[in-house]
Coordinates of C-alpha atoms in Angstrom, one line a residue:
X1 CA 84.7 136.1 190.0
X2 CA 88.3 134.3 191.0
X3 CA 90.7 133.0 188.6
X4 CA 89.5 129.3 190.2
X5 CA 85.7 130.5 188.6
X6 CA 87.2 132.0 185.6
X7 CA 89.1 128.6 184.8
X8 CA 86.0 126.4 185.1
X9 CA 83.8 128.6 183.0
X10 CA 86.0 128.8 180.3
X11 CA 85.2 125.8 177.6
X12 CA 88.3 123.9 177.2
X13 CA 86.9 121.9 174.6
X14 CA 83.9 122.0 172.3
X15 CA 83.0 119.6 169.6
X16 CA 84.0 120.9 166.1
X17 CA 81.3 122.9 164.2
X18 CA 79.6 123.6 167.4
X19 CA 76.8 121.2 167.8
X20 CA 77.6 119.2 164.9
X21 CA 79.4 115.8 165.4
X22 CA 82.7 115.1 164.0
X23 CA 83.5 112.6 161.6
X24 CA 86.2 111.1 162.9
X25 CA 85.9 107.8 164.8
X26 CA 89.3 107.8 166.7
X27 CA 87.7 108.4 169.5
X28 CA 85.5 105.7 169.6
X29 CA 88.6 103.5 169.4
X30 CA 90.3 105.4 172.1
X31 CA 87.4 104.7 174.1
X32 CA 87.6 101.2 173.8
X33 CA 91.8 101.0 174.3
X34 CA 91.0 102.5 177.9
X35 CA 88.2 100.4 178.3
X36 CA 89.8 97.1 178.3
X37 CA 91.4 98.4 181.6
X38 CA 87.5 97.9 183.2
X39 CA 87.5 94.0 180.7
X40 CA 90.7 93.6 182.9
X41 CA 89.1 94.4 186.8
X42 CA 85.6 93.0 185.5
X43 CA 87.6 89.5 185.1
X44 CA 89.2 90.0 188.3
X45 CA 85.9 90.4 190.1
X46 CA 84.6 87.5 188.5
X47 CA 87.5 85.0 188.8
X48 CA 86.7 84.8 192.4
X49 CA 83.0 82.8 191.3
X50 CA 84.4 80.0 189.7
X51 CA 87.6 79.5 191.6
X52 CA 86.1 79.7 195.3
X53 CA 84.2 76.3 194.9
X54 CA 87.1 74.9 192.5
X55 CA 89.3 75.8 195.4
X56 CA 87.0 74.6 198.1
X57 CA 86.2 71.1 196.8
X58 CA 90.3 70.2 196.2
X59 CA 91.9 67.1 198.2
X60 CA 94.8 67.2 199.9
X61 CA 97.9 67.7 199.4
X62 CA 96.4 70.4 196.4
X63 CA 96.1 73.7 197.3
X64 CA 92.5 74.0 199.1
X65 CA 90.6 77.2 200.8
X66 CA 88.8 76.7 203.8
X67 CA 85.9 79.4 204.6
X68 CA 87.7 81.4 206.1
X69 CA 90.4 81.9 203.5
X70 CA 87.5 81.6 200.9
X71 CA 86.0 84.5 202.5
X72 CA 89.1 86.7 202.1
X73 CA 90.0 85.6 199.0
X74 CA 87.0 86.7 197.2
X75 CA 87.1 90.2 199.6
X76 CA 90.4 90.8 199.4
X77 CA 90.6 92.3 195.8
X78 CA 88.1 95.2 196.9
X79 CA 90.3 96.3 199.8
X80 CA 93.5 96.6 197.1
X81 CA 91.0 98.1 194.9
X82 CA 90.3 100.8 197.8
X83 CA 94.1 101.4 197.9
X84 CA 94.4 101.4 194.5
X85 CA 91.8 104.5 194.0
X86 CA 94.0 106.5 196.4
X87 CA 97.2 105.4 194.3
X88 CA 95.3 106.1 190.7
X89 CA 93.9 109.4 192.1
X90 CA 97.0 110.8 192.6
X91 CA 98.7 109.3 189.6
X92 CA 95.7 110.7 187.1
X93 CA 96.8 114.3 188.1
X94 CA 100.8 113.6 188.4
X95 CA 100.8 111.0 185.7
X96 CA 97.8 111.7 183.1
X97 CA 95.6 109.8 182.4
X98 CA 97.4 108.0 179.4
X99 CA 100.4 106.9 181.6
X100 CA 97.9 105.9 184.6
X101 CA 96.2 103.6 182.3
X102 CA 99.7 102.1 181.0
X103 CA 101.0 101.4 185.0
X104 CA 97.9 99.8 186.1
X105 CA 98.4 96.7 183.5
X106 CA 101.6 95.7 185.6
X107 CA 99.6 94.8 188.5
X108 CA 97.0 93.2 186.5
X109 CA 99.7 90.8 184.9
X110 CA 101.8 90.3 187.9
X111 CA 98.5 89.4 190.3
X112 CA 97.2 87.0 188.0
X113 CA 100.9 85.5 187.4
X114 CA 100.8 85.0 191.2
X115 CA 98.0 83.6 192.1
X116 CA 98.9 81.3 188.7
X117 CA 101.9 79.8 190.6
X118 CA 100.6 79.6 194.1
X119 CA 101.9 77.0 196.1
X120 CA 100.2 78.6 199.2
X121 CA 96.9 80.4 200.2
X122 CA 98.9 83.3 200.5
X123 CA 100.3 83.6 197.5
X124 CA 96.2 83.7 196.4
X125 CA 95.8 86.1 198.6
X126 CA 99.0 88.3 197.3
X127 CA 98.0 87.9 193.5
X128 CA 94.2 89.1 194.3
X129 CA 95.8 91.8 196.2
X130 CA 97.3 93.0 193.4
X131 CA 94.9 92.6 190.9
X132 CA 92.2 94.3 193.0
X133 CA 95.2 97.4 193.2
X134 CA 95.0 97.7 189.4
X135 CA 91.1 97.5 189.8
X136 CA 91.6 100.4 191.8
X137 CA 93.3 102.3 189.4
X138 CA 91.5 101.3 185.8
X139 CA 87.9 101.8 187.5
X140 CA 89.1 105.9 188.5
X141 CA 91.3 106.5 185.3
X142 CA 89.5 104.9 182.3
X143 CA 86.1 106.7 183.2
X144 CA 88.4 110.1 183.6
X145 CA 90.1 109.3 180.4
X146 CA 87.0 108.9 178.8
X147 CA 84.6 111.5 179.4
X148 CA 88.2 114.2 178.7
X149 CA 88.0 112.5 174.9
X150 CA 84.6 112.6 174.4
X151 CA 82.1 115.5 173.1
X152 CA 79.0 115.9 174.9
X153 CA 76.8 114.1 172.4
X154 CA 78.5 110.9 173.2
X155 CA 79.8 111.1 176.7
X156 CA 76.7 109.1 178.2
X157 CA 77.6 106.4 175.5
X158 CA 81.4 106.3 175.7
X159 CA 81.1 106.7 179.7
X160 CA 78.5 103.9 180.1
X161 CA 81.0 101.7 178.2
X162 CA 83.3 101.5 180.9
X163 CA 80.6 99.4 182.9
X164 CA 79.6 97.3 179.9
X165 CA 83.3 96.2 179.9
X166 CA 83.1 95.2 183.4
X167 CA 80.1 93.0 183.1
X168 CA 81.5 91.3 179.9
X169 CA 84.8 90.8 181.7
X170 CA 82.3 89.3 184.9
X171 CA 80.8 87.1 182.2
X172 CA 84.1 86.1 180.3
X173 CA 85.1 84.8 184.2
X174 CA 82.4 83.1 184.5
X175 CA 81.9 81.2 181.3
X176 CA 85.6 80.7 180.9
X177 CA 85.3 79.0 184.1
X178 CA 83.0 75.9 183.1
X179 CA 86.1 74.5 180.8
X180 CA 89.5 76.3 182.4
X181 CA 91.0 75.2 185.9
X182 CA 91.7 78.2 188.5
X183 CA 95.3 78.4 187.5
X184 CA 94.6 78.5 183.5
X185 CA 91.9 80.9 183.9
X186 CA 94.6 83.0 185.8
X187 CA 96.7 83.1 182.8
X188 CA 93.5 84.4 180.5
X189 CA 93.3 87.4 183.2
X190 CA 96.7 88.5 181.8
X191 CA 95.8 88.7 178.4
X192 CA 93.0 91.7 178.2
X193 CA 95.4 94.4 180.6
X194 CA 98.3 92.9 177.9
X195 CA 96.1 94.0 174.9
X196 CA 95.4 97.4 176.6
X197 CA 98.8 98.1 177.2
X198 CA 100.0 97.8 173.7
X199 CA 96.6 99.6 172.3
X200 CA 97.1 102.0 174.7
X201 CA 100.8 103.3 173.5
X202 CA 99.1 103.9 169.9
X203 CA 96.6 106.8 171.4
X204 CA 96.9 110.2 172.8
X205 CA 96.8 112.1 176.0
X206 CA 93.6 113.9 176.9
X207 CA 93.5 117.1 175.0
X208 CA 92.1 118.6 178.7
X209 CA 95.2 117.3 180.4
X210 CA 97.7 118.6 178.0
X211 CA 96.0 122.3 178.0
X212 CA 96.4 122.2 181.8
X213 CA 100.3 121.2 181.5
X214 CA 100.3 124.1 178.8
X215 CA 101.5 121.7 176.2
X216 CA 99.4 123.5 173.7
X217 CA 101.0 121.3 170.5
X218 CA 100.7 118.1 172.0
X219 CA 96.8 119.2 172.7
X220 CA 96.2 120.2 169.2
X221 CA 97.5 116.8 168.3
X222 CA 95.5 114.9 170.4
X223 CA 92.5 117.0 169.2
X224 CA 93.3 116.0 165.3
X225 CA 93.9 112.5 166.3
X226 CA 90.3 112.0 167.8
X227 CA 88.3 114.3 166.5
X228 CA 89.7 114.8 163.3
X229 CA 89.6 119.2 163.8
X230 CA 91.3 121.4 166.2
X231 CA 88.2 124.1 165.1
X232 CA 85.8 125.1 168.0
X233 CA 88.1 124.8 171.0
X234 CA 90.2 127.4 172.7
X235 CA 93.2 127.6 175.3
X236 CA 92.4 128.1 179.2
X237 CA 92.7 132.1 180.0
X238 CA 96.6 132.3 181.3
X239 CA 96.9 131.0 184.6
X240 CA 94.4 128.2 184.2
X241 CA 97.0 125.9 185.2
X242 CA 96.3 122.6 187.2
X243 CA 96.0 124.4 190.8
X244 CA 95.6 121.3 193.3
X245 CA 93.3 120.5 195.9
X246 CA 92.9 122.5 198.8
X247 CA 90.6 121.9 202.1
X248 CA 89.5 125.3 201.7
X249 CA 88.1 124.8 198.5
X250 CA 85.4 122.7 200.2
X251 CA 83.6 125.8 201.3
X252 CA 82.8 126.8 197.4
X253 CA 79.7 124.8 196.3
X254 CA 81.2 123.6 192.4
X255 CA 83.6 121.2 195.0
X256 CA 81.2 120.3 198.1
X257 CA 78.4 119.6 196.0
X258 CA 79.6 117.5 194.0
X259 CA 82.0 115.5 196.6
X260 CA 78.6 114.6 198.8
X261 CA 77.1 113.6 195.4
X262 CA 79.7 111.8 194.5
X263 CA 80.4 110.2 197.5
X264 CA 76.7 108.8 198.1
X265 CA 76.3 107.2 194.8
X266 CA 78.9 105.2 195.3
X267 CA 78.2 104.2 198.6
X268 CA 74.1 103.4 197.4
X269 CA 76.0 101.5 194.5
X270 CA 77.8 98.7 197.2
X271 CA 75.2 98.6 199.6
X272 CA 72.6 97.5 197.1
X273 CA 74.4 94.3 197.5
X274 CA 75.6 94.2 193.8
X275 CA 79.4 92.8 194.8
X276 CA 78.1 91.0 196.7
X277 CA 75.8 89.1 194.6
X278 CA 78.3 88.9 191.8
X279 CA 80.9 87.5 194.0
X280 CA 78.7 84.7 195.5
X281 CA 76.7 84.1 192.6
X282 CA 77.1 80.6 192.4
X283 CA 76.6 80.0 196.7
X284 CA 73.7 82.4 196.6
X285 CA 71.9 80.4 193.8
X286 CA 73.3 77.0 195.9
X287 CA 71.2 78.0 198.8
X288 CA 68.4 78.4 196.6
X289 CA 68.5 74.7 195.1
X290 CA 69.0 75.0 192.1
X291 CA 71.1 72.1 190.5
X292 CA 73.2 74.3 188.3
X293 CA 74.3 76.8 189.9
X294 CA 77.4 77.7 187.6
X295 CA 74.6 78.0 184.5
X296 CA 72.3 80.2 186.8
X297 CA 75.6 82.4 187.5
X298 CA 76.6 83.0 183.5
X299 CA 72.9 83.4 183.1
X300 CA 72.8 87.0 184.9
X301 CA 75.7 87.5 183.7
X302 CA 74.5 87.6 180.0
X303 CA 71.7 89.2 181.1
X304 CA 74.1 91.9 182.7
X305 CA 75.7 92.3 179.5
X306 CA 72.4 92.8 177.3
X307 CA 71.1 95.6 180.0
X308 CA 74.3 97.6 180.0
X309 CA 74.6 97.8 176.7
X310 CA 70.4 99.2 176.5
X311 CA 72.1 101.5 179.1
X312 CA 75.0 102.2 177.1
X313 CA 73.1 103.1 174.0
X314 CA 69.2 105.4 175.8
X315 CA 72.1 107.2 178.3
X316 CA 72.3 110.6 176.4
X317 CA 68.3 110.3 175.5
X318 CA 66.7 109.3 178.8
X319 CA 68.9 110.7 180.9
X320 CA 71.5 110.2 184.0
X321 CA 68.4 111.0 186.7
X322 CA 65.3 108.9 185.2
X323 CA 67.8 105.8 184.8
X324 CA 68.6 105.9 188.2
X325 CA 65.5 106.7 189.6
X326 CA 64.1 103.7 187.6
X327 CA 67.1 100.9 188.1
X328 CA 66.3 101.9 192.1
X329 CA 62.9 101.0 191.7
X330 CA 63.4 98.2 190.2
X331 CA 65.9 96.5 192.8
X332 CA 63.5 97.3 195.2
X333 CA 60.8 95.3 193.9
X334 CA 63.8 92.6 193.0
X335 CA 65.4 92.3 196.3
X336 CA 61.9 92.3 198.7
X337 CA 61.0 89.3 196.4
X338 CA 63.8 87.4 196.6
X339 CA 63.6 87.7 200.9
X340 CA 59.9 86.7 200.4
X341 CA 61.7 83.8 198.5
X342 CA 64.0 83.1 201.2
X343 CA 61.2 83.6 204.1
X344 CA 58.5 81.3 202.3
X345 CA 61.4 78.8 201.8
X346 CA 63.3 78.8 205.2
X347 CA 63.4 75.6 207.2
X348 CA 61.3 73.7 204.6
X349 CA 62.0 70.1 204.0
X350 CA 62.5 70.3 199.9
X351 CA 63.1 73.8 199.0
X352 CA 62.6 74.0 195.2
X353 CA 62.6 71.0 194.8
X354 CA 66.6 71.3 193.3
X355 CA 65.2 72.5 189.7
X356 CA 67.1 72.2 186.8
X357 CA 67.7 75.3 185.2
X358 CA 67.9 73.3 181.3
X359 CA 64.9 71.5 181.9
X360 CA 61.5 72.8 180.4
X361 CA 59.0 74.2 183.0
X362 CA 56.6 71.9 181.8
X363 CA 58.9 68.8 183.0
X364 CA 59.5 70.0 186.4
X365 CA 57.1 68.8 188.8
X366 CA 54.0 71.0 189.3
X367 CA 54.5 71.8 193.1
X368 CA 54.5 75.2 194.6
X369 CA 58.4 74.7 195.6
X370 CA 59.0 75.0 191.8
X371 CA 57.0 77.9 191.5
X372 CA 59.1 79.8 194.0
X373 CA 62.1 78.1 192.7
X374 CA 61.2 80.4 189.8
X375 CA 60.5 83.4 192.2
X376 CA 63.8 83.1 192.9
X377 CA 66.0 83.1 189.7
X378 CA 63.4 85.4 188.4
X379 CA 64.1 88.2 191.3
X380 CA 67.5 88.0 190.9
X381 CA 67.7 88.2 187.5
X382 CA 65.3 91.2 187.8
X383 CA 67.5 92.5 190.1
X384 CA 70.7 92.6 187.6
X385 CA 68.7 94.1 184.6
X386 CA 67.9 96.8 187.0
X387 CA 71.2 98.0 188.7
X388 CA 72.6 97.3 184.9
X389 CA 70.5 99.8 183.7
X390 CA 71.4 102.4 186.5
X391 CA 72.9 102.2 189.1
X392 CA 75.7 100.1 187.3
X393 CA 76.9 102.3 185.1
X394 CA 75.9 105.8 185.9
X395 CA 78.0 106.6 189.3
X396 CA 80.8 106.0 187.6
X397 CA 79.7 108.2 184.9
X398 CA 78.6 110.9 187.1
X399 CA 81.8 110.7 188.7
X400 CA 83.9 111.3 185.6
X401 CA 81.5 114.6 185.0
X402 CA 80.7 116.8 188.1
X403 CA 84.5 117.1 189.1
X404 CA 85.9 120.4 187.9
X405 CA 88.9 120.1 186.5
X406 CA 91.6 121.0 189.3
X407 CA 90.2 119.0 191.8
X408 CA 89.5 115.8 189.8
X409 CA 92.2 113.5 191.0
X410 CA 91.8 114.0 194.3
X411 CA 88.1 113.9 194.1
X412 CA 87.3 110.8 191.8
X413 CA 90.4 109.5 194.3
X414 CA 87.8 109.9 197.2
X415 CA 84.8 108.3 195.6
X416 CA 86.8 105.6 194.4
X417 CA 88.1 104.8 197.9
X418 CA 84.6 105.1 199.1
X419 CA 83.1 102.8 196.6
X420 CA 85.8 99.8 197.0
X421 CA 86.2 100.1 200.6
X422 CA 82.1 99.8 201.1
X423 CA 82.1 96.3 198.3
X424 CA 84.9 95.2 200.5
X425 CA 82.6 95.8 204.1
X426 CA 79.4 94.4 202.0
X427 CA 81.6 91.1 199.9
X428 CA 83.2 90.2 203.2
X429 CA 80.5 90.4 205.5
X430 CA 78.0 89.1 203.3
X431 CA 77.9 85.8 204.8
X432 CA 78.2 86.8 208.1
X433 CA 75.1 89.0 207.5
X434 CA 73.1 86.0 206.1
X435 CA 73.9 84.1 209.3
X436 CA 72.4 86.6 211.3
X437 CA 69.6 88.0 209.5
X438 CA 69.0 85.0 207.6
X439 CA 68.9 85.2 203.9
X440 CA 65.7 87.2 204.1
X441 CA 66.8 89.6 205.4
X442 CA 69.7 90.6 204.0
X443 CA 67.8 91.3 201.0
X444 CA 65.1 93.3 202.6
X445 CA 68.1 95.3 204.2
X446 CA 69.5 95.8 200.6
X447 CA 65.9 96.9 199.3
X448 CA 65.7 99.5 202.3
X449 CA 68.9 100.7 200.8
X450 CA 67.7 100.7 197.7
X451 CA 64.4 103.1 198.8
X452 CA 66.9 105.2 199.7
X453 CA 69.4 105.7 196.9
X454 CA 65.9 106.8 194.7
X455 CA 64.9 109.3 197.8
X456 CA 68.4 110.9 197.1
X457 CA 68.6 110.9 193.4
X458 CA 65.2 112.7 192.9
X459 CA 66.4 115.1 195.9
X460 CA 69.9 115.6 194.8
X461 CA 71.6 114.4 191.4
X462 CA 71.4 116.7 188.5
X463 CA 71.0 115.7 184.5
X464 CA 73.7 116.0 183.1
X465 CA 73.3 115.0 179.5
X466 CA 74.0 117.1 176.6
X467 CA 76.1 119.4 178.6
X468 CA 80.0 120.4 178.3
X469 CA 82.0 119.6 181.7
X470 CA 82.1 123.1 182.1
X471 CA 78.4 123.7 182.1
X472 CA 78.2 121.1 184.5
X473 CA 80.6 122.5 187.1
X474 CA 79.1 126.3 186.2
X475 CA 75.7 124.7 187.3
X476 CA 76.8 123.4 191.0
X477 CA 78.3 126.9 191.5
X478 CA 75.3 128.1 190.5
X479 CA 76.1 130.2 187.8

């Protein structure tokens, strides 16, 4: 066995008393201090909803977007995004994960102070640049951050929490925009990634980090802080320092394995459509008539919300594999219904007849247009419950536990780039894709997708709940 095998196997950390859990509820507050860097990118993603058609509809001589500048704005915050999981990939190993955390509220506050005093589309584009570089960073580090403070009887909870803050940060966009104008909801982005930095300076490095900069105090510290014992854990064997990542050490299956993993689930994640959806909420549910189209946006949103948190809180019972198996299953069926909706709709002279989402069903007109009006908003918000329950939360999950240790900056790094770059291919091609394939089928594409991110998790993701993140790595190297 090398010293590389020897420093994986050895437990870094183990929840005091063994199996028990500890009393202390630090952690949980800890957890939360990171998470508001996810409230922060979730608000980002959303701002785009209700600011493209505020945006679009102003006069001259206000600013105004045309569709091609609508198209990159809402886009645009994925590729900095993709930059930024290079950036926070090398700063979680250089850095920590504490410091990464802190750095990535500056461009939070300074992109949404931007795009606050824009006097230019480019100065839009600027501030969602660097907002969509801080989303970069908080969507690698806080899941890193998290699943290093947690005990395994937790993890899936704690973990899933990082998604839960997106979608409420999504919603809190959304419903923030019925009453605040684009510039004014600008200045409510700032104040989440302001609130995480000062929570932030109150908690402690990761125990895990500290052990691999042999700051063996500081790590004992940490350990008191959040779990209220330093019993049960031990130092890495000497020269278990942090080692870097190396080419070669793609030949050894604890760093292929998991890298391919990885890798696919974040791709399956963006090409379900989910960004996609999210950012065009309000146009998608325009093209399917419905009157309201802000209210039919803040209602997946809540229901976003409600299935994370169901996620959140079966994860370490049911398991990383049967969630994803079942959220894929489910935006199958979701998706190939709301093509049929599309298809059945297409060219007709009163799709949906423009239905109200506040009125009663029983005052809407009894037509068949109404029906599949409801076909519609039903799908989709079919659609969110499942990826919420799955394929939302759990890659990013994953991603925070099959890493081993040494190579886990570089490695989340990759999968982050991977996952931004493909929302920025899917968010700004979207409406390209609709054009040519008509909106029917873009969503069959997406469900074809979708068939195939279940084909690969029954073939190739592991369960990974209830286990250390050393008995993880020890299972892809087959020991």
């Amino acid at each position: 066995m090398t010293p590389g095998d020897q420093e994986e196997t050895q437990p870094l950390l183990r929840p005091p008393g063994g199996s028990s859990a500890p009393r202390a509820r630090r952690v949980f507050l800890a957890a939360f201090a990171a998470a508001l860097g996810p409230l922060s990118f979730g608000f980002a993603l959303g701002y785009s909803s209700p600011a493209i058609p505020s945006l679009r509809r102003a006069a001259p001589p206000a600013l105004r977007l045309d569709d091609a500048a609508a198209s990159w704005f809402g886009a645009i915050v994925s590729l900095g995004a993709a930059a930024g999981g290079v950036l926070g990939g090398w700063l979680v190993d250089r850095a920590g994960r504490k410091l990464s955390l802190l750095l990535c509220a500056v461009p939070f506050v300074a992109g949404f102070t931007v795009i606050t005093a824009a006097q230019n589309v480019w100065m839009l584009l600027g501030g969602r640049l660097l907002t969509g570089l801080a989303c970069g960073i908080a969507s690698l580090v806080a899941p890193v951050y998290i699943s290093e403070i947690a005990y395994p009887e937790v993890r899936g909870l704690l973990g899933s929490c990082v998604q839960l803050m997106v979608v409420i940060g999504i919603l809190l966009a959304y419903l923030a925009g019925w009453v605040l104008k684009w510039r004014w909801l600008a200045v409510l982005g700032c104040v989440p990634p302001s609130f995480m930095l000062l929570l932030m300076c109150c908690m402690p490095e990761t125990p895990r980090y500290l052990l691999t900069q042999h700051k063996r105090q500081e790590a004992v510290a940490a350990m008191q802080f959040l779990w209220g014992s330093e019993q049960g854990w031990e130092e890495p064997p000497v020269g278990a320092e942090h080692q870097g990542f190396h080419l070669a050490q793609l030949r050894r299956p604890g760093v292929y394995k998991p890298f391919i993993i990885g890798i696919s689930l974040m791709a399956f994640q963006q090409l379900s459509g989910i960004n996609a959806v999210m950012f065009y909420a309000e146009t998608i549910f325009e093209e399917a008539k419905f009157k309201d189209s802000s209210l039919a946006s803040v209602i997946v949103g809540i229901i976003q919300v409600l299935f994370t948190a169901v996620a959140a809180l079966v994860m370490d019972r049911a398991g990383r594999r049967l969630l994803l198996a079942l959220s894929g299953v489910v935006m199958v069926f979701s998706t190939s219904a709301f093509g049929a909706y599309f298809k059945l709709t297409q060219g007709g002279p009163s799709n949906s007849s423009h239905v109200d989402l506040l009125a009663p069903v029983s005052m809407e007109p009894a037509s068949g247009s109404v029906g599949l009006a409801w076909l519609a908003v039903g799908s989709m918000c079919l659609f969110i419950a499942g990826f919420a329950m799955g394929w939302g939360p759990i890659p990013w999950l994953l991603m925070s536990e099959i890493f081993p240790l040494h190579v886990k900056g570089v490695a989340t790094g990759v999968c982050v780039l991977t996952n931004w770059f493909m929302a920025f291919l899917v968010t700004k091609e979207f409406s390209s894709l609709m054009e040519v394939l008509r909106p029917c089928g873009a969503f069959w594409l997406a469900a074809v997708f979708c068939i195939f991110s279940v084909l690969f998790t029954l073939a190739c993701v592991p369960e990974t709940k209830g286990k250390t993140l050393e008995q993880i790595t020890a299972h892809f190297e087959g020991r």
